[in-house]
mmCIF file of C-alpha atoms and ligand atoms in Angstrom:
data_model
loop_
_atom_site.group_PDB
_atom_site.id
_atom_site.type_symbol
_atom_site.label_atom_id
_atom_site.label_comp_id
_atom_site.label_asym_id
_atom_site.label_seq_id
_atom_site.Cartn_x
_atom_site.Cartn_y
_atom_site.Cartn_z
ATOM 1 C CA UNK A 61 3.939 -104.519 43.198
ATOM 2 C CA UNK A 62 3.977 -103.921 39.439
ATOM 3 C CA UNK A 63 6.420 -101.010 39.659
ATOM 4 C CA UNK A 64 9.114 -102.643 37.470
ATOM 5 C CA UNK A 65 7.040 -103.711 34.480
ATOM 6 C CA UNK A 66 8.812 -103.140 31.159
ATOM 7 C CA UNK A 67 6.395 -105.099 28.950
ATOM 8 C CA UNK A 68 2.694 -104.843 29.599
ATOM 9 C CA UNK A 69 1.535 -106.362 26.325
ATOM 10 C CA UNK A 70 -0.261 -109.580 27.247
ATOM 11 C CA UNK A 71 -0.143 -111.102 23.753
ATOM 12 C CA UNK A 72 3.635 -110.743 23.348
ATOM 13 C CA UNK A 73 4.280 -111.858 26.923
ATOM 14 C CA UNK A 74 2.438 -115.116 26.248
ATOM 15 C CA UNK A 75 3.244 -115.646 22.569
ATOM 16 C CA UNK A 76 6.949 -114.864 22.719
ATOM 17 C CA UNK A 77 7.732 -116.756 25.895
ATOM 18 C CA UNK A 78 10.258 -119.485 25.103
ATOM 19 C CA UNK A 79 12.341 -121.712 27.269
ATOM 20 C CA UNK A 80 15.672 -119.906 27.352
ATOM 21 C CA UNK A 81 18.650 -121.999 28.375
ATOM 22 C CA UNK A 82 21.584 -119.597 27.976
ATOM 23 C CA UNK A 83 21.642 -116.238 29.731
ATOM 24 C CA UNK A 84 23.805 -113.138 29.985
ATOM 25 C CA UNK A 85 25.971 -113.967 32.995
ATOM 26 C CA UNK A 86 26.514 -110.296 33.851
ATOM 27 C CA UNK A 87 22.866 -109.663 34.666
ATOM 28 C CA UNK A 88 21.943 -109.651 38.353
ATOM 29 C CA UNK A 89 18.393 -109.339 39.654
ATOM 30 C CA UNK A 90 18.061 -107.391 42.900
ATOM 31 C CA UNK A 91 16.438 -109.011 45.928
ATOM 32 C CA UNK A 92 13.865 -106.246 45.789
ATOM 33 C CA UNK A 93 12.824 -106.995 42.218
ATOM 34 C CA UNK A 94 12.893 -110.773 42.773
ATOM 35 C CA UNK A 95 10.645 -110.346 45.826
ATOM 36 C CA UNK A 96 8.351 -108.164 43.763
ATOM 37 C CA UNK A 97 8.097 -110.833 41.041
ATOM 38 C CA UNK A 98 7.425 -113.482 43.690
ATOM 39 C CA UNK A 99 4.612 -111.439 45.210
ATOM 40 C CA UNK A 100 3.117 -110.767 41.764
ATOM 41 C CA UNK A 101 3.238 -114.477 40.941
ATOM 42 C CA UNK A 102 1.648 -115.192 44.329
ATOM 43 C CA UNK A 103 -1.558 -113.627 43.039
ATOM 44 C CA UNK A 104 -2.113 -117.065 41.452
ATOM 45 C CA UNK A 105 -5.140 -119.001 42.698
ATOM 46 C CA UNK A 106 -4.769 -121.948 45.084
ATOM 47 C CA UNK A 107 -6.928 -124.506 46.866
ATOM 48 C CA UNK A 108 -8.673 -122.713 49.752
ATOM 49 C CA UNK A 109 -6.182 -119.870 49.170
ATOM 50 C CA UNK A 110 -3.565 -121.844 51.117
ATOM 51 C CA UNK A 111 -0.746 -120.635 48.802
ATOM 52 C CA UNK A 112 1.462 -123.696 49.333
ATOM 53 C CA UNK A 113 4.246 -122.513 46.982
ATOM 54 C CA UNK A 114 7.660 -122.032 48.570
ATOM 55 C CA UNK A 115 10.703 -120.752 46.702
ATOM 56 C CA UNK A 116 14.425 -121.135 47.264
ATOM 57 C CA UNK A 117 16.207 -118.415 45.266
ATOM 58 C CA UNK A 118 19.678 -119.629 44.363
ATOM 59 C CA UNK A 119 21.577 -116.539 43.176
ATOM 60 C CA UNK A 120 24.997 -116.804 44.798
ATOM 61 C CA UNK A 121 28.090 -118.561 43.391
ATOM 62 C CA UNK A 122 28.079 -120.856 46.458
ATOM 63 C CA UNK A 123 24.410 -121.720 45.972
ATOM 64 C CA UNK A 124 24.908 -122.395 42.246
ATOM 65 C CA UNK A 125 27.912 -124.596 43.060
ATOM 66 C CA UNK A 126 25.834 -126.621 45.497
ATOM 67 C CA UNK A 127 23.028 -126.949 42.953
ATOM 68 C CA UNK A 128 25.250 -127.930 40.023
ATOM 69 C CA UNK A 129 25.511 -131.692 40.746
ATOM 70 C CA UNK A 130 21.743 -131.871 41.253
ATOM 71 C CA UNK A 131 20.604 -130.376 37.923
ATOM 72 C CA UNK A 132 21.464 -133.262 35.597
ATOM 73 C CA UNK A 133 21.629 -131.987 31.980
ATOM 74 C CA UNK A 134 20.558 -128.456 32.961
ATOM 75 C CA UNK A 135 24.006 -127.100 33.854
ATOM 76 C CA UNK A 136 23.987 -124.303 31.245
ATOM 77 C CA UNK A 137 20.917 -122.721 32.853
ATOM 78 C CA UNK A 138 22.474 -123.097 36.308
ATOM 79 C CA UNK A 139 25.809 -121.649 35.207
ATOM 80 C CA UNK A 140 24.515 -118.642 33.254
ATOM 81 C CA UNK A 141 21.166 -117.595 34.802
ATOM 82 C CA UNK A 142 20.761 -114.669 37.181
ATOM 83 C CA UNK A 143 19.026 -117.091 39.551
ATOM 84 C CA UNK A 144 17.653 -120.591 39.808
ATOM 85 C CA UNK A 145 14.334 -120.801 41.611
ATOM 86 C CA UNK A 146 13.605 -124.088 43.350
ATOM 87 C CA UNK A 147 9.842 -124.388 43.691
ATOM 88 C CA UNK A 148 8.475 -126.586 46.450
ATOM 89 C CA UNK A 149 4.938 -127.347 47.562
ATOM 90 C CA UNK A 150 4.365 -127.096 51.309
ATOM 91 C CA UNK A 151 2.322 -130.116 52.428
ATOM 92 C CA UNK A 152 1.604 -128.287 55.703
ATOM 93 C CA UNK A 153 0.355 -125.067 54.131
ATOM 94 C CA UNK A 154 -2.660 -125.114 56.494
ATOM 95 C CA UNK A 155 -0.313 -123.896 59.263
ATOM 96 C CA UNK A 156 -0.773 -120.450 57.688
ATOM 97 C CA UNK A 157 -4.568 -120.770 57.406
ATOM 98 C CA UNK A 158 -5.359 -118.584 60.425
ATOM 99 C CA UNK A 159 -2.879 -115.907 59.396
ATOM 100 C CA UNK A 160 -4.307 -115.744 55.861
ATOM 101 C CA UNK A 161 -7.971 -115.696 56.899
ATOM 102 C CA UNK A 162 -7.506 -113.346 59.879
ATOM 103 C CA UNK A 163 -5.695 -110.881 57.628
ATOM 104 C CA UNK A 164 -8.553 -111.064 55.118
ATOM 105 C CA UNK A 165 -10.986 -110.102 57.894
ATOM 106 C CA UNK A 166 -8.702 -107.339 59.235
ATOM 107 C CA UNK A 167 -8.439 -105.872 55.733
ATOM 108 C CA UNK A 168 -12.198 -105.951 55.298
ATOM 109 C CA UNK A 169 -11.982 -108.514 52.492
ATOM 110 C CA UNK A 170 -13.994 -111.197 54.264
ATOM 111 C CA UNK A 171 -16.750 -111.192 56.913
ATOM 112 C CA UNK A 172 -15.688 -112.808 60.208
ATOM 113 C CA UNK A 173 -18.436 -115.466 59.959
ATOM 114 C CA UNK A 174 -17.123 -116.592 56.563
ATOM 115 C CA UNK A 175 -13.598 -116.852 57.990
ATOM 116 C CA UNK A 176 -14.843 -118.925 60.915
ATOM 117 C CA UNK A 177 -16.712 -121.319 58.648
ATOM 118 C CA UNK A 178 -13.847 -121.619 56.175
ATOM 119 C CA UNK A 179 -11.229 -122.144 58.870
ATOM 120 C CA UNK A 180 -13.316 -124.845 60.481
ATOM 121 C CA UNK A 181 -13.569 -126.706 57.172
ATOM 122 C CA UNK A 182 -9.905 -126.232 56.244
ATOM 123 C CA UNK A 183 -8.481 -127.146 59.633
ATOM 124 C CA UNK A 184 -10.669 -130.211 59.989
ATOM 125 C CA UNK A 185 -9.959 -131.444 56.453
ATOM 126 C CA UNK A 186 -6.443 -130.522 55.251
ATOM 127 C CA UNK A 187 -4.402 -132.094 58.078
ATOM 128 C CA UNK A 188 -6.293 -135.396 57.757
ATOM 129 C CA UNK A 189 -5.672 -135.871 54.027
ATOM 130 C CA UNK A 190 -3.328 -138.646 52.908
ATOM 131 C CA UNK A 191 0.288 -137.681 52.220
ATOM 132 C CA UNK A 192 -0.358 -138.418 48.561
ATOM 133 C CA UNK A 193 -3.287 -135.955 48.400
ATOM 134 C CA UNK A 194 -1.327 -133.291 50.278
ATOM 135 C CA UNK A 195 1.542 -133.594 47.796
ATOM 136 C CA UNK A 196 -0.832 -133.544 44.845
ATOM 137 C CA UNK A 197 -2.635 -130.387 46.023
ATOM 138 C CA UNK A 198 0.669 -128.667 46.830
ATOM 139 C CA UNK A 199 2.058 -129.526 43.381
ATOM 140 C CA UNK A 200 -1.038 -128.412 41.456
ATOM 141 C CA UNK A 201 -1.173 -125.057 43.262
ATOM 142 C CA UNK A 202 2.575 -124.493 43.048
ATOM 143 C CA UNK A 203 2.528 -125.186 39.311
ATOM 144 C CA UNK A 204 -0.004 -122.373 38.862
ATOM 145 C CA UNK A 205 2.372 -120.109 40.792
ATOM 146 C CA UNK A 206 5.268 -121.265 38.594
ATOM 147 C CA UNK A 207 3.422 -120.476 35.365
ATOM 148 C CA UNK A 208 2.386 -117.090 36.668
ATOM 149 C CA UNK A 209 5.991 -116.416 37.716
ATOM 150 C CA UNK A 210 7.235 -117.143 34.188
ATOM 151 C CA UNK A 211 4.769 -114.641 32.706
ATOM 152 C CA UNK A 212 5.546 -112.056 35.385
ATOM 153 C CA UNK A 213 9.257 -112.508 34.577
ATOM 154 C CA UNK A 214 8.528 -111.680 30.915
ATOM 155 C CA UNK A 215 6.697 -108.541 32.006
ATOM 156 C CA UNK A 216 9.863 -107.582 33.925
ATOM 157 C CA UNK A 217 11.983 -108.165 30.796
ATOM 158 C CA UNK A 218 13.429 -111.547 31.805
ATOM 159 C CA UNK A 219 13.295 -115.022 30.310
ATOM 160 C CA UNK A 220 12.875 -118.341 32.058
ATOM 161 C CA UNK A 221 13.068 -122.107 31.653
ATOM 162 C CA UNK A 222 10.960 -124.494 33.726
ATOM 163 C CA UNK A 223 12.851 -127.697 34.539
ATOM 164 C CA UNK A 224 11.899 -131.063 35.951
ATOM 165 C CA UNK A 225 15.350 -132.495 35.251
ATOM 166 C CA UNK A 226 16.917 -132.471 38.705
ATOM 167 C CA UNK A 227 17.516 -134.799 41.657
ATOM 168 C CA UNK A 228 14.100 -134.616 43.296
ATOM 169 C CA UNK A 229 15.071 -136.862 46.185
ATOM 170 C CA UNK A 230 18.079 -134.722 47.194
ATOM 171 C CA UNK A 231 17.023 -131.146 46.508
ATOM 172 C CA UNK A 232 15.115 -130.286 49.718
ATOM 173 C CA UNK A 233 17.727 -131.711 52.056
ATOM 174 C CA UNK A 234 20.591 -130.085 50.136
ATOM 175 C CA UNK A 235 19.004 -126.660 50.697
ATOM 176 C CA UNK A 236 18.131 -127.262 54.366
ATOM 177 C CA UNK A 237 14.419 -127.880 53.955
ATOM 178 C CA UNK A 238 12.447 -130.658 55.655
ATOM 179 C CA UNK A 239 12.053 -133.225 52.861
ATOM 180 C CA UNK A 240 9.021 -134.762 54.577
ATOM 181 C CA UNK A 241 7.197 -131.452 54.416
ATOM 182 C CA UNK A 242 8.334 -129.728 51.196
ATOM 183 C CA UNK A 243 7.583 -131.554 47.931
ATOM 184 C CA UNK A 244 9.829 -130.594 45.002
ATOM 185 C CA UNK A 245 7.775 -129.234 42.077
ATOM 186 C CA UNK A 246 10.174 -127.778 39.489
ATOM 187 C CA UNK A 247 13.136 -125.458 39.022
ATOM 188 C CA UNK A 248 12.914 -122.224 37.028
ATOM 189 C CA UNK A 249 15.986 -120.450 35.681
ATOM 190 C CA UNK A 250 15.632 -116.703 35.148
ATOM 191 C CA UNK A 251 17.796 -114.086 33.460
ATOM 192 C CA UNK A 252 18.280 -112.102 30.255
ATOM 193 C CA UNK A 253 18.529 -114.315 27.208
ATOM 194 C CA UNK A 254 21.944 -114.583 25.565
ATOM 195 C CA UNK A 255 20.665 -117.083 23.061
ATOM 196 C CA UNK A 256 16.996 -116.954 22.002
ATOM 197 C CA UNK A 257 14.815 -119.956 22.780
ATOM 198 C CA UNK A 258 13.544 -122.188 19.968
ATOM 199 C CA UNK A 259 10.091 -121.724 18.549
ATOM 200 C CA UNK A 260 8.022 -124.783 19.303
ATOM 201 C CA UNK A 261 4.758 -126.180 17.990
ATOM 202 C CA UNK A 262 1.496 -126.859 19.774
ATOM 203 C CA UNK A 263 -1.245 -129.392 19.139
ATOM 204 C CA UNK A 264 -4.412 -127.977 17.596
ATOM 205 C CA UNK A 265 -7.410 -127.459 19.906
ATOM 206 C CA UNK A 266 -9.340 -130.284 18.238
ATOM 207 C CA UNK A 267 -6.616 -132.738 19.325
ATOM 208 C CA UNK A 268 -6.714 -131.700 22.972
ATOM 209 C CA UNK A 269 -10.378 -130.828 23.526
ATOM 210 C CA UNK A 270 -13.324 -133.120 24.171
ATOM 211 C CA UNK A 271 -16.657 -131.393 23.578
ATOM 212 C CA UNK A 272 -19.605 -133.075 25.243
HETATM 213 C C1 FMN B 476 7.422 -129.365 33.955
HETATM 214 C C2 FMN B 476 8.440 -129.045 32.882
HETATM 215 C C3 FMN B 476 9.678 -129.630 32.934
HETATM 216 C C4 FMN B 476 10.663 -129.289 32.003
HETATM 217 N N1 FMN B 476 11.929 -129.777 32.173
HETATM 218 C C5 FMN B 476 12.925 -129.293 31.388
HETATM 219 C C6 FMN B 476 14.281 -129.624 31.665
HETATM 220 O O1 FMN B 476 14.587 -130.347 32.610
HETATM 221 N N2 FMN B 476 15.228 -129.095 30.857
HETATM 222 C C7 FMN B 476 14.939 -128.270 29.811
HETATM 223 O O2 FMN B 476 15.867 -127.822 29.139
HETATM 224 N N3 FMN B 476 13.655 -127.935 29.540
HETATM 225 C C8 FMN B 476 12.642 -128.406 30.302
HETATM 226 N N4 FMN B 476 11.339 -128.022 30.066
HETATM 227 C C9 FMN B 476 11.043 -127.074 28.965
HETATM 228 C C10 FMN B 476 10.280 -127.735 27.826
HETATM 229 O O3 FMN B 476 11.141 -128.507 27.045
HETATM 230 C C11 FMN B 476 9.594 -126.618 27.002
HETATM 231 O O4 FMN B 476 8.707 -125.908 27.828
HETATM 232 C C12 FMN B 476 8.833 -127.140 25.792
HETATM 233 O O5 FMN B 476 9.695 -127.784 24.876
HETATM 234 C C13 FMN B 476 8.088 -126.032 25.057
HETATM 235 O O6 FMN B 476 8.980 -125.003 24.690
HETATM 236 P P1 FMN B 476 8.805 -123.509 25.181
HETATM 237 O O7 FMN B 476 8.887 -123.509 26.693
HETATM 238 O O8 FMN B 476 9.946 -122.764 24.566
HETATM 239 O O9 FMN B 476 7.467 -123.025 24.733
HETATM 240 C C14 FMN B 476 10.345 -128.383 30.958
HETATM 241 C C15 FMN B 476 9.057 -127.845 30.880
HETATM 242 C C16 FMN B 476 8.124 -128.143 31.843
HETATM 243 C C17 FMN B 476 6.770 -127.488 31.776
#
């Protein structure tokens, strides 16, 4: 992890991130580097550390062709990016609970008694939640992953565009995922910018903050 960082300046990573919609089509990102970016983004926090984010990396001409009719007005990103990432939230993330918590104990990061207590709580609560709550938790956590991925991408010298404009009811099935289990969250295009993104404005803190 963190062996391919080309920009380690936090302020420029955050301040100069823009949604980029047109990329240099000749740029490929290796599986190794993509996996590295995914594991760096996975350092994001999540409810009970269940890490419900799941990613389909679409980086082949066949995959892009399959995705094209599902991306609505976002065809330029699909056609020119190095990859389109389809982010899903796993509503059955608790199936990995034992693996995650046992590994924490094995690595000396958590006492066994804490694991036992946590697992008991997680495994008695998560599976009994309503579908709506499971989807909501999976989407909140996966959005934190998505944001972290976009910043990690900048540190690797790439640009991104988060997108909600796609066929949410078709995307899981089209890429062979169980649509009852995996909730679509967003797509992220990634590549080297061919055309810079627009500067955009933000509301002032006094418009978005309630002090009590
Ligand atoms: C959840 C989400 C969905 C978005 N969907 C789209 C989209 O479908 N197509 C698109 O071109 N941009 C999309 N955007 C990008 C926004 O338009 C952009 O983030 C916003 O205008 C601020 O610009 P900036 O990202 O350059 O700072 C989306 C952004 C977010 C966070």
